[in-house]
């Protein structure tokens, strides 16, 4: 349903004003903090086995489907704690590349693990009774047991704000939502409001969310999605009257329990960044307004700028909505336009050869630049820096781009190869994924139209 431009502002205002915040101390914190943990820290993966490469292929296949959903246009859919927090877990035990936020839903609260998704807006979770639900970790939310659950009527501004609104023709006359992703995943159910509880005993009331009755796709183990895109229905927009249009996260190393310092925070405390933080402009794509675009202008390998590709390859064409670089929490492996990726890979290979590193002849899954280090530390890999407009740089630690791959058994010993952890994008859209973001404090400051990166950001 098309909404006149003047009505959109009214929709936003009415939607945001309906949200209220409270906590046990009756003082509203200035920020909402959501702790984030790697998946392995909470759900230990199976022991290393000869099936590791099989699991890797499954995870990369799921990641490719996630990237497809971004490319496909149908994917749009005071002395007191001053932050709003939620725990975060990685998806490794569930063989996916996402990170999960732990949020309480309803009264009393039902804990829900929700995929943190900067690429979409709607907050939704599976609900009981369910016509079709996939297997999730933990109890499925039952709105009949929540004293604060309310269906939203079809005539509401929230319902009209949906891209594909529907209406229950039964007695309730409630609003129904349909959200479909480019990878074939989908969720359909009731649009409602309820309370969300965060880790610092802060509750956000009257949050608009989807109660999914028919769900399928690549959401195995997660209860649903926590949409933190730039749209009107996202949780970051809904809490903006209390916390401002700014949030940050730090996604820790998914393979170590030391990543319990990972977090997701909503609020202006994101300004309190170390001097090492670098900001670049946040761009807007009128055709994909929910995504977080940045003006990335190149790479360096071994201290030298990478050449041999067109700068237009990474540039957003606002007229057509094509191209550009998106910072995304749901995609694992970064993808760059094919000529840019090829130039980056060739520069890396040249530096590695000069350092005496042995490149393998074969490819591993999607990776076409792999090495047998033969006792060398992974830290000996040529350093890589991502460059953004305004002089902002993102110097990646080796573990963020030189990824260990199980090479199988040779001469009665298991070999561990390492591969350059990027892919080529053939669909125009480049993405900075969460593997490359690991350990960085990433700030999404919509108010000031900027995105910031600070290394070693999980130790805050």
mmCIF file of C-alpha atoms in Angstrom, residues 34-431:
data_model
loop_
_atom_site.group_PDB
_atom_site.id
_atom_site.type_symbol
_atom_site.label_atom_id
_atom_site.label_comp_id
_atom_site.label_asym_id
_atom_site.label_seq_id
_atom_site.Cartn_x
_atom_site.Cartn_y
_atom_site.Cartn_z
ATOM 1 C CA UNK A 34 22.359 -6.044 24.853
ATOM 2 C CA UNK A 35 25.319 -8.326 25.692
ATOM 3 C CA UNK A 36 26.569 -10.310 22.706
ATOM 4 C CA UNK A 37 28.424 -13.608 22.828
ATOM 5 C CA UNK A 38 29.889 -15.800 20.082
ATOM 6 C CA UNK A 39 27.796 -18.879 19.438
ATOM 7 C CA UNK A 40 30.628 -21.169 20.549
ATOM 8 C CA UNK A 41 30.776 -19.460 23.941
ATOM 9 C CA UNK A 42 27.262 -20.665 24.741
ATOM 10 C CA UNK A 43 26.619 -23.575 22.374
ATOM 11 C CA UNK A 44 29.876 -25.562 21.992
ATOM 12 C CA UNK A 45 30.352 -26.912 18.453
ATOM 13 C CA UNK A 46 30.922 -30.635 17.844
ATOM 14 C CA UNK A 47 34.470 -31.969 18.167
ATOM 15 C CA UNK A 48 36.793 -31.470 15.221
ATOM 16 C CA UNK A 49 36.212 -34.208 12.688
ATOM 17 C CA UNK A 50 36.696 -34.989 9.043
ATOM 18 C CA UNK A 51 33.257 -33.410 8.502
ATOM 19 C CA UNK A 52 34.520 -29.911 9.258
ATOM 20 C CA UNK A 53 34.773 -28.937 5.617
ATOM 21 C CA UNK A 54 31.238 -30.226 5.123
ATOM 22 C CA UNK A 55 30.031 -27.936 7.888
ATOM 23 C CA UNK A 56 31.999 -25.075 6.361
ATOM 24 C CA UNK A 57 30.317 -25.620 3.015
ATOM 25 C CA UNK A 58 26.897 -25.585 4.687
ATOM 26 C CA UNK A 59 27.680 -22.336 6.489
ATOM 27 C CA UNK A 60 29.007 -20.719 3.326
ATOM 28 C CA UNK A 61 25.949 -21.866 1.393
ATOM 29 C CA UNK A 62 23.733 -20.254 4.014
ATOM 30 C CA UNK A 63 25.860 -17.121 3.795
ATOM 31 C CA UNK A 64 25.445 -17.031 0.024
ATOM 32 C CA UNK A 65 21.684 -17.203 0.504
ATOM 33 C CA UNK A 66 21.889 -14.336 2.985
ATOM 34 C CA UNK A 67 23.804 -12.250 0.449
ATOM 35 C CA UNK A 68 21.147 -13.070 -2.140
ATOM 36 C CA UNK A 69 18.513 -11.681 0.218
ATOM 37 C CA UNK A 70 20.377 -8.361 0.378
ATOM 38 C CA UNK A 71 20.723 -8.142 -3.377
ATOM 39 C CA UNK A 72 17.096 -9.047 -4.077
ATOM 40 C CA UNK A 73 14.802 -6.034 -3.830
ATOM 41 C CA UNK A 74 12.129 -8.187 -2.195
ATOM 42 C CA UNK A 75 14.313 -8.364 0.922
ATOM 43 C CA UNK A 76 13.222 -4.862 2.030
ATOM 44 C CA UNK A 77 10.906 -5.565 4.143
ATOM 45 C CA UNK A 78 22.864 10.054 36.311
ATOM 46 C CA UNK A 79 24.782 7.335 38.216
ATOM 47 C CA UNK A 80 22.452 4.795 36.646
ATOM 48 C CA UNK A 81 23.239 2.526 33.709
ATOM 49 C CA UNK A 82 22.922 4.682 30.620
ATOM 50 C CA UNK A 83 22.810 1.878 28.085
ATOM 51 C CA UNK A 84 20.305 -0.639 26.754
ATOM 52 C CA UNK A 85 22.028 -4.025 26.521
ATOM 53 C CA UNK A 86 21.357 -7.531 25.221
ATOM 54 C CA UNK A 87 23.524 -10.658 25.219
ATOM 55 C CA UNK A 88 24.812 -11.732 21.810
ATOM 56 C CA UNK A 89 25.771 -15.224 20.635
ATOM 57 C CA UNK A 90 27.324 -16.460 17.400
ATOM 58 C CA UNK A 91 25.704 -19.031 15.133
ATOM 59 C CA UNK A 92 28.557 -21.528 14.814
ATOM 60 C CA UNK A 93 26.882 -24.321 16.831
ATOM 61 C CA UNK A 94 23.858 -23.908 14.574
ATOM 62 C CA UNK A 95 26.036 -23.975 11.452
ATOM 63 C CA UNK A 96 25.220 -20.417 10.452
ATOM 64 C CA UNK A 97 27.178 -17.177 10.330
ATOM 65 C CA UNK A 98 24.792 -14.934 12.250
ATOM 66 C CA UNK A 99 24.997 -13.422 15.716
ATOM 67 C CA UNK A 100 22.105 -13.654 18.152
ATOM 68 C CA UNK A 101 20.788 -11.199 20.748
ATOM 69 C CA UNK A 102 19.100 -12.547 23.850
ATOM 70 C CA UNK A 103 15.925 -10.565 24.577
ATOM 71 C CA UNK A 104 12.995 -11.214 26.905
ATOM 72 C CA UNK A 105 9.586 -11.002 25.221
ATOM 73 C CA UNK A 106 6.236 -10.531 26.981
ATOM 74 C CA UNK A 107 5.063 -10.500 30.616
ATOM 75 C CA UNK A 108 6.345 -12.709 32.134
ATOM 76 C CA UNK A 109 9.327 -12.761 29.796
ATOM 77 C CA UNK A 110 10.152 -15.589 27.450
ATOM 78 C CA UNK A 111 13.819 -15.564 26.466
ATOM 79 C CA UNK A 112 14.262 -15.357 22.709
ATOM 80 C CA UNK A 113 17.444 -15.639 20.650
ATOM 81 C CA UNK A 114 16.949 -13.209 17.760
ATOM 82 C CA UNK A 115 19.264 -12.802 14.770
ATOM 83 C CA UNK A 116 20.764 -9.296 14.782
ATOM 84 C CA UNK A 117 19.956 -8.027 11.315
ATOM 85 C CA UNK A 118 21.043 -4.605 10.067
ATOM 86 C CA UNK A 119 19.590 -5.513 6.677
ATOM 87 C CA UNK A 120 15.912 -5.546 7.710
ATOM 88 C CA UNK A 121 13.511 -3.636 9.943
ATOM 89 C CA UNK A 122 10.735 -5.722 11.426
ATOM 90 C CA UNK A 123 11.241 -7.429 14.792
ATOM 91 C CA UNK A 124 9.532 -10.825 14.637
ATOM 92 C CA UNK A 125 9.589 -14.179 16.363
ATOM 93 C CA UNK A 126 7.865 -17.528 16.105
ATOM 94 C CA UNK A 127 4.626 -17.822 18.068
ATOM 95 C CA UNK A 128 2.539 -20.639 19.459
ATOM 96 C CA UNK A 129 0.176 -22.041 18.282
ATOM 97 C CA UNK A 130 2.048 -22.297 15.012
ATOM 98 C CA UNK A 131 0.762 -23.433 11.651
ATOM 99 C CA UNK A 132 4.316 -24.048 10.466
ATOM 100 C CA UNK A 133 7.439 -23.422 12.551
ATOM 101 C CA UNK A 134 11.026 -24.560 12.184
ATOM 102 C CA UNK A 135 12.954 -26.023 15.123
ATOM 103 C CA UNK A 136 14.315 -23.304 17.385
ATOM 104 C CA UNK A 137 16.456 -23.274 20.500
ATOM 105 C CA UNK A 138 14.385 -22.577 23.605
ATOM 106 C CA UNK A 139 10.653 -22.254 24.126
ATOM 107 C CA UNK A 140 8.456 -20.814 21.394
ATOM 108 C CA UNK A 141 6.755 -17.615 22.547
ATOM 109 C CA UNK A 142 3.079 -18.049 23.446
ATOM 110 C CA UNK A 143 1.304 -14.667 23.331
ATOM 111 C CA UNK A 144 -1.659 -16.089 25.271
ATOM 112 C CA UNK A 145 0.571 -16.206 28.349
ATOM 113 C CA UNK A 146 1.734 -12.600 28.050
ATOM 114 C CA UNK A 147 -0.279 -9.989 29.950
ATOM 115 C CA UNK A 148 1.142 -7.193 27.781
ATOM 116 C CA UNK A 149 0.548 -8.687 24.331
ATOM 117 C CA UNK A 150 -1.873 -6.728 22.132
ATOM 118 C CA UNK A 151 -2.938 -7.302 18.525
ATOM 119 C CA UNK A 152 -2.680 -4.242 16.296
ATOM 120 C CA UNK A 153 -5.863 -3.386 14.358
ATOM 121 C CA UNK A 154 -5.906 -3.133 10.591
ATOM 122 C CA UNK A 155 -6.726 0.571 10.789
ATOM 123 C CA UNK A 156 -3.564 1.406 12.759
ATOM 124 C CA UNK A 157 -0.692 3.524 11.502
ATOM 125 C CA UNK A 158 1.680 0.616 12.206
ATOM 126 C CA UNK A 159 -0.288 -1.647 9.905
ATOM 127 C CA UNK A 160 -0.303 0.907 7.123
ATOM 128 C CA UNK A 161 3.460 1.317 7.542
ATOM 129 C CA UNK A 162 4.035 -2.300 6.464
ATOM 130 C CA UNK A 163 5.201 -2.899 2.919
ATOM 131 C CA UNK A 164 2.692 -5.749 2.520
ATOM 132 C CA UNK A 165 -0.090 -5.222 5.099
ATOM 133 C CA UNK A 166 -2.881 -7.721 5.497
ATOM 134 C CA UNK A 167 -6.040 -7.958 7.552
ATOM 135 C CA UNK A 168 -7.561 -10.838 9.493
ATOM 136 C CA UNK A 169 -11.124 -11.087 8.231
ATOM 137 C CA UNK A 170 -12.153 -12.927 11.392
ATOM 138 C CA UNK A 171 -13.535 -11.552 14.651
ATOM 139 C CA UNK A 172 -10.307 -9.832 15.708
ATOM 140 C CA UNK A 173 -9.843 -7.701 12.590
ATOM 141 C CA UNK A 174 -6.159 -7.676 13.430
ATOM 142 C CA UNK A 175 -3.291 -6.629 11.195
ATOM 143 C CA UNK A 176 -1.230 -9.333 9.539
ATOM 144 C CA UNK A 177 2.299 -9.023 8.176
ATOM 145 C CA UNK A 178 4.112 -10.890 5.427
ATOM 146 C CA UNK A 179 7.869 -10.662 5.088
ATOM 147 C CA UNK A 180 9.789 -12.515 2.386
ATOM 148 C CA UNK A 181 13.543 -12.588 1.901
ATOM 149 C CA UNK A 182 15.443 -13.035 -1.325
ATOM 150 C CA UNK A 183 16.790 -16.430 -0.212
ATOM 151 C CA UNK A 184 13.287 -17.907 -0.032
ATOM 152 C CA UNK A 185 12.888 -17.531 3.738
ATOM 153 C CA UNK A 186 9.676 -15.974 5.002
ATOM 154 C CA UNK A 187 7.508 -15.226 8.009
ATOM 155 C CA UNK A 188 3.779 -14.540 8.183
ATOM 156 C CA UNK A 189 1.692 -13.761 11.230
ATOM 157 C CA UNK A 190 0.028 -11.189 13.451
ATOM 158 C CA UNK A 191 1.317 -7.661 13.949
ATOM 159 C CA UNK A 192 1.217 -6.831 17.646
ATOM 160 C CA UNK A 193 2.813 -4.895 20.489
ATOM 161 C CA UNK A 194 4.473 -6.324 23.572
ATOM 162 C CA UNK A 195 7.200 -5.679 26.099
ATOM 163 C CA UNK A 196 10.890 -6.383 25.452
ATOM 164 C CA UNK A 197 13.199 -6.917 28.437
ATOM 165 C CA UNK A 198 16.928 -6.220 28.190
ATOM 166 C CA UNK A 199 19.938 -7.312 30.222
ATOM 167 C CA UNK A 200 20.144 -4.251 32.487
ATOM 168 C CA UNK A 201 16.621 -4.753 33.895
ATOM 169 C CA UNK A 202 15.243 -2.228 31.441
ATOM 170 C CA UNK A 203 11.943 -2.916 29.725
ATOM 171 C CA UNK A 204 10.702 -1.284 26.550
ATOM 172 C CA UNK A 205 6.913 -1.337 26.373
ATOM 173 C CA UNK A 206 4.597 -1.350 23.368
ATOM 174 C CA UNK A 207 7.224 -2.487 20.884
ATOM 175 C CA UNK A 208 5.693 -3.248 17.500
ATOM 176 C CA UNK A 209 6.633 -6.775 16.469
ATOM 177 C CA UNK A 210 5.554 -9.679 14.313
ATOM 178 C CA UNK A 211 4.155 -12.815 15.912
ATOM 179 C CA UNK A 212 5.007 -15.443 13.316
ATOM 180 C CA UNK A 213 2.507 -18.249 12.765
ATOM 181 C CA UNK A 214 3.945 -19.535 9.486
ATOM 182 C CA UNK A 215 7.740 -19.452 9.184
ATOM 183 C CA UNK A 216 10.308 -21.183 7.025
ATOM 184 C CA UNK A 217 13.809 -20.775 5.724
ATOM 185 C CA UNK A 218 17.296 -20.249 7.081
ATOM 186 C CA UNK A 219 16.432 -19.263 10.632
ATOM 187 C CA UNK A 220 17.084 -22.651 12.251
ATOM 188 C CA UNK A 221 17.644 -22.430 16.020
ATOM 189 C CA UNK A 222 16.919 -18.679 16.241
ATOM 190 C CA UNK A 223 13.541 -17.575 17.589
ATOM 191 C CA UNK A 224 13.304 -14.848 14.943
ATOM 192 C CA UNK A 225 14.910 -11.596 13.828
ATOM 193 C CA UNK A 226 15.801 -8.374 15.618
ATOM 194 C CA UNK A 227 15.595 -5.860 12.781
ATOM 195 C CA UNK A 228 17.965 -2.930 13.376
ATOM 196 C CA UNK A 229 17.787 -1.390 9.904
ATOM 197 C CA UNK A 230 17.043 2.278 9.219
ATOM 198 C CA UNK A 231 13.320 1.831 8.563
ATOM 199 C CA UNK A 232 10.307 2.904 10.625
ATOM 200 C CA UNK A 233 9.590 -0.536 12.108
ATOM 201 C CA UNK A 234 13.100 -1.400 13.315
ATOM 202 C CA UNK A 235 13.860 -1.610 17.027
ATOM 203 C CA UNK A 236 16.535 1.084 16.644
ATOM 204 C CA UNK A 237 13.910 3.494 15.276
ATOM 205 C CA UNK A 238 11.262 2.533 17.831
ATOM 206 C CA UNK A 239 13.521 3.279 20.812
ATOM 207 C CA UNK A 240 14.901 6.466 19.210
ATOM 208 C CA UNK A 241 12.699 8.881 21.243
ATOM 209 C CA UNK A 242 14.347 7.597 24.432
ATOM 210 C CA UNK A 243 17.837 6.731 23.208
ATOM 211 C CA UNK A 244 18.434 8.612 19.976
ATOM 212 C CA UNK A 245 18.987 7.181 16.518
ATOM 213 C CA UNK A 246 22.321 5.590 17.313
ATOM 214 C CA UNK A 247 23.428 2.081 18.254
ATOM 215 C CA UNK A 248 26.628 0.098 18.283
ATOM 216 C CA UNK A 249 27.802 -3.457 18.578
ATOM 217 C CA UNK A 250 30.967 -5.452 18.990
ATOM 218 C CA UNK A 251 30.926 -8.968 17.546
ATOM 219 C CA UNK A 252 33.526 -11.085 19.264
ATOM 220 C CA UNK A 253 35.567 -13.980 17.941
ATOM 221 C CA UNK A 254 33.019 -16.710 17.261
ATOM 222 C CA UNK A 255 35.523 -19.475 18.086
ATOM 223 C CA UNK A 256 36.461 -18.534 21.645
ATOM 224 C CA UNK A 257 34.639 -18.174 24.943
ATOM 225 C CA UNK A 258 36.656 -14.991 25.568
ATOM 226 C CA UNK A 259 34.087 -13.214 23.406
ATOM 227 C CA UNK A 260 31.581 -12.890 26.234
ATOM 228 C CA UNK A 261 32.301 -9.181 26.076
ATOM 229 C CA UNK A 262 30.376 -8.913 22.809
ATOM 230 C CA UNK A 263 27.379 -6.624 23.024
ATOM 231 C CA UNK A 264 24.674 -4.625 21.303
ATOM 232 C CA UNK A 265 23.920 -1.154 22.706
ATOM 233 C CA UNK A 266 21.277 1.417 21.845
ATOM 234 C CA UNK A 267 21.973 4.994 22.959
ATOM 235 C CA UNK A 268 24.216 8.030 22.758
ATOM 236 C CA UNK A 269 26.961 6.383 24.841
ATOM 237 C CA UNK A 270 28.179 5.364 21.408
ATOM 238 C CA UNK A 271 29.851 8.802 21.326
ATOM 239 C CA UNK A 272 32.270 7.640 24.013
ATOM 240 C CA UNK A 273 34.694 6.118 21.537
ATOM 241 C CA UNK A 274 38.469 5.789 21.931
ATOM 242 C CA UNK A 275 40.738 8.101 19.969
ATOM 243 C CA UNK A 276 41.496 5.201 17.604
ATOM 244 C CA UNK A 277 37.935 5.284 16.268
ATOM 245 C CA UNK A 278 37.490 6.303 12.647
ATOM 246 C CA UNK A 279 34.212 7.654 11.225
ATOM 247 C CA UNK A 280 33.054 7.772 7.648
ATOM 248 C CA UNK A 281 29.880 9.157 6.111
ATOM 249 C CA UNK A 282 26.697 7.079 6.177
ATOM 250 C CA UNK A 283 25.177 7.061 2.710
ATOM 251 C CA UNK A 284 21.514 6.612 1.799
ATOM 252 C CA UNK A 285 20.205 4.591 -1.111
ATOM 253 C CA UNK A 286 16.679 5.874 -1.915
ATOM 254 C CA UNK A 287 15.851 2.480 -3.396
ATOM 255 C CA UNK A 288 17.160 0.534 -0.384
ATOM 256 C CA UNK A 289 16.671 3.003 2.498
ATOM 257 C CA UNK A 290 16.976 0.438 5.292
ATOM 258 C CA UNK A 291 20.586 -0.538 4.495
ATOM 259 C CA UNK A 292 23.719 1.092 5.912
ATOM 260 C CA UNK A 293 25.897 2.207 2.997
ATOM 261 C CA UNK A 294 29.434 3.567 3.344
ATOM 262 C CA UNK A 295 31.748 5.246 0.831
ATOM 263 C CA UNK A 296 34.574 2.727 0.605
ATOM 264 C CA UNK A 297 37.349 3.723 -1.761
ATOM 265 C CA UNK A 298 39.898 0.932 -1.712
ATOM 266 C CA UNK A 299 42.325 -1.376 0.025
ATOM 267 C CA UNK A 300 45.946 -1.604 1.041
ATOM 268 C CA UNK A 301 47.969 -4.819 1.233
ATOM 269 C CA UNK A 302 51.335 -4.836 2.942
ATOM 270 C CA UNK A 303 51.238 -1.062 3.272
ATOM 271 C CA UNK A 304 50.724 -0.417 -0.459
ATOM 272 C CA UNK A 305 47.512 0.792 -2.062
ATOM 273 C CA UNK A 306 45.817 -1.813 -4.279
ATOM 274 C CA UNK A 307 45.441 -0.720 -7.896
ATOM 275 C CA UNK A 308 44.088 -2.360 -11.025
ATOM 276 C CA UNK A 309 40.352 -1.891 -10.524
ATOM 277 C CA UNK A 310 37.846 0.862 -11.161
ATOM 278 C CA UNK A 311 36.833 3.021 -8.201
ATOM 279 C CA UNK A 312 33.327 2.974 -9.662
ATOM 280 C CA UNK A 313 33.156 -0.707 -8.728
ATOM 281 C CA UNK A 314 32.605 0.200 -5.074
ATOM 282 C CA UNK A 315 30.513 3.316 -5.648
ATOM 283 C CA UNK A 316 26.785 3.614 -4.979
ATOM 284 C CA UNK A 317 24.784 4.838 -7.958
ATOM 285 C CA UNK A 318 21.968 6.723 -6.228
ATOM 286 C CA UNK A 319 20.080 7.144 -9.501
ATOM 287 C CA UNK A 320 19.741 3.412 -10.135
ATOM 288 C CA UNK A 321 20.230 2.130 -6.574
ATOM 289 C CA UNK A 322 22.899 -0.288 -7.755
ATOM 290 C CA UNK A 323 26.376 -0.898 -6.427
ATOM 291 C CA UNK A 324 27.813 0.531 -3.244
ATOM 292 C CA UNK A 325 29.156 -1.051 -0.066
ATOM 293 C CA UNK A 326 26.914 -2.109 2.829
ATOM 294 C CA UNK A 327 27.965 -2.821 6.425
ATOM 295 C CA UNK A 328 25.905 -5.885 7.379
ATOM 296 C CA UNK A 329 25.650 -7.915 10.578
ATOM 297 C CA UNK A 330 23.963 -10.919 8.961
ATOM 298 C CA UNK A 331 26.459 -11.694 6.180
ATOM 299 C CA UNK A 332 29.558 -13.557 7.360
ATOM 300 C CA UNK A 333 32.105 -13.240 4.530
ATOM 301 C CA UNK A 334 32.753 -9.863 2.892
ATOM 302 C CA UNK A 335 32.081 -9.615 -0.820
ATOM 303 C CA UNK A 336 33.460 -7.015 -3.214
ATOM 304 C CA UNK A 337 32.801 -6.294 -6.887
ATOM 305 C CA UNK A 338 34.661 -8.870 -8.951
ATOM 306 C CA UNK A 339 37.369 -6.582 -10.346
ATOM 307 C CA UNK A 340 38.013 -5.076 -6.899
ATOM 308 C CA UNK A 341 38.189 -8.531 -5.299
ATOM 309 C CA UNK A 342 40.539 -9.819 -8.005
ATOM 310 C CA UNK A 343 42.870 -6.855 -7.506
ATOM 311 C CA UNK A 344 42.857 -7.398 -3.725
ATOM 312 C CA UNK A 345 43.531 -11.134 -4.095
ATOM 313 C CA UNK A 346 46.340 -10.639 -6.613
ATOM 314 C CA UNK A 347 48.017 -8.041 -4.410
ATOM 315 C CA UNK A 348 47.791 -10.408 -1.438
ATOM 316 C CA UNK A 349 49.195 -13.329 -3.444
ATOM 317 C CA UNK A 350 52.104 -11.221 -4.700
ATOM 318 C CA UNK A 351 53.014 -10.121 -1.181
ATOM 319 C CA UNK A 352 52.625 -13.658 0.174
ATOM 320 C CA UNK A 353 54.877 -15.078 -2.581
ATOM 321 C CA UNK A 354 57.545 -12.476 -1.822
ATOM 322 C CA UNK A 355 57.435 -13.591 1.817
ATOM 323 C CA UNK A 356 57.953 -17.231 0.823
ATOM 324 C CA UNK A 357 54.424 -18.438 1.633
ATOM 325 C CA UNK A 358 53.327 -21.578 -0.250
ATOM 326 C CA UNK A 359 50.054 -21.155 -2.154
ATOM 327 C CA UNK A 360 47.938 -24.221 -2.800
ATOM 328 C CA UNK A 361 46.913 -25.108 -6.339
ATOM 329 C CA UNK A 362 43.375 -26.079 -5.391
ATOM 330 C CA UNK A 363 40.463 -23.967 -4.142
ATOM 331 C CA UNK A 364 38.563 -24.618 -0.933
ATOM 332 C CA UNK A 365 34.834 -24.045 -1.172
ATOM 333 C CA UNK A 366 34.368 -20.398 -2.238
ATOM 334 C CA UNK A 367 37.971 -19.442 -1.443
ATOM 335 C CA UNK A 368 40.454 -19.325 -4.318
ATOM 336 C CA UNK A 369 43.559 -18.099 -2.495
ATOM 337 C CA UNK A 370 44.671 -20.672 0.106
ATOM 338 C CA UNK A 371 48.029 -21.420 1.725
ATOM 339 C CA UNK A 372 49.871 -24.156 3.584
ATOM 340 C CA UNK A 373 51.742 -22.173 6.195
ATOM 341 C CA UNK A 374 54.039 -25.106 7.152
ATOM 342 C CA UNK A 375 54.656 -23.896 10.670
ATOM 343 C CA UNK A 376 54.367 -20.205 9.920
ATOM 344 C CA UNK A 377 52.045 -18.204 12.198
ATOM 345 C CA UNK A 378 48.872 -16.861 10.585
ATOM 346 C CA UNK A 379 49.985 -13.428 11.773
ATOM 347 C CA UNK A 380 52.702 -13.525 9.108
ATOM 348 C CA UNK A 381 50.053 -12.944 6.424
ATOM 349 C CA UNK A 382 50.371 -9.629 4.541
ATOM 350 C CA UNK A 383 48.348 -6.974 6.419
ATOM 351 C CA UNK A 384 45.121 -5.686 4.847
ATOM 352 C CA UNK A 385 43.483 -2.282 5.428
ATOM 353 C CA UNK A 386 40.056 -1.159 4.195
ATOM 354 C CA UNK A 387 39.914 2.544 3.245
ATOM 355 C CA UNK A 388 36.842 4.782 3.496
ATOM 356 C CA UNK A 389 36.046 8.343 2.512
ATOM 357 C CA UNK A 390 37.125 10.997 4.975
ATOM 358 C CA UNK A 391 40.376 9.233 5.805
ATOM 359 C CA UNK A 392 38.804 6.471 7.872
ATOM 360 C CA UNK A 393 40.752 3.212 7.817
ATOM 361 C CA UNK A 394 39.909 -0.257 9.106
ATOM 362 C CA UNK A 395 43.116 -2.230 9.672
ATOM 363 C CA UNK A 396 42.047 -5.863 9.841
ATOM 364 C CA UNK A 397 43.797 -8.282 12.194
ATOM 365 C CA UNK A 398 44.905 -11.483 10.387
ATOM 366 C CA UNK A 399 42.219 -13.599 12.051
ATOM 367 C CA UNK A 400 39.578 -11.424 10.359
ATOM 368 C CA UNK A 401 40.714 -12.195 6.808
ATOM 369 C CA UNK A 402 43.124 -15.160 6.838
ATOM 370 C CA UNK A 403 40.826 -17.993 7.846
ATOM 371 C CA UNK A 404 41.840 -21.513 8.944
ATOM 372 C CA UNK A 405 40.496 -24.341 6.778
ATOM 373 C CA UNK A 406 40.783 -28.032 7.630
ATOM 374 C CA UNK A 407 43.013 -29.537 4.948
ATOM 375 C CA UNK A 408 42.347 -33.150 5.923
ATOM 376 C CA UNK A 409 44.928 -35.762 6.944
ATOM 377 C CA UNK A 410 48.327 -36.037 5.317
ATOM 378 C CA UNK A 411 50.997 -38.431 6.543
ATOM 379 C CA UNK A 412 49.050 -39.228 9.717
ATOM 380 C CA UNK A 413 48.674 -35.640 10.781
ATOM 381 C CA UNK A 414 45.908 -33.149 10.326
ATOM 382 C CA UNK A 415 46.842 -30.161 8.216
ATOM 383 C CA UNK A 416 45.413 -26.709 8.708
ATOM 384 C CA UNK A 417 45.381 -24.466 5.655
ATOM 385 C CA UNK A 418 44.514 -20.777 5.611
ATOM 386 C CA UNK A 419 42.503 -18.967 2.950
ATOM 387 C CA UNK A 420 41.971 -15.334 2.074
ATOM 388 C CA UNK A 421 38.505 -14.812 3.534
ATOM 389 C CA UNK A 422 36.783 -12.689 0.877
ATOM 390 C CA UNK A 423 34.565 -13.439 -2.100
ATOM 391 C CA UNK A 424 33.742 -11.825 -5.417
ATOM 392 C CA UNK A 425 30.306 -10.237 -5.803
ATOM 393 C CA UNK A 426 28.722 -10.549 -9.223
ATOM 394 C CA UNK A 427 25.510 -8.696 -8.390
ATOM 395 C CA UNK A 428 26.850 -5.181 -7.947
ATOM 396 C CA UNK A 429 26.396 -4.914 -4.180
ATOM 397 C CA UNK A 430 29.523 -5.162 -2.012
ATOM 398 C CA UNK A 431 29.154 -6.159 1.647
#
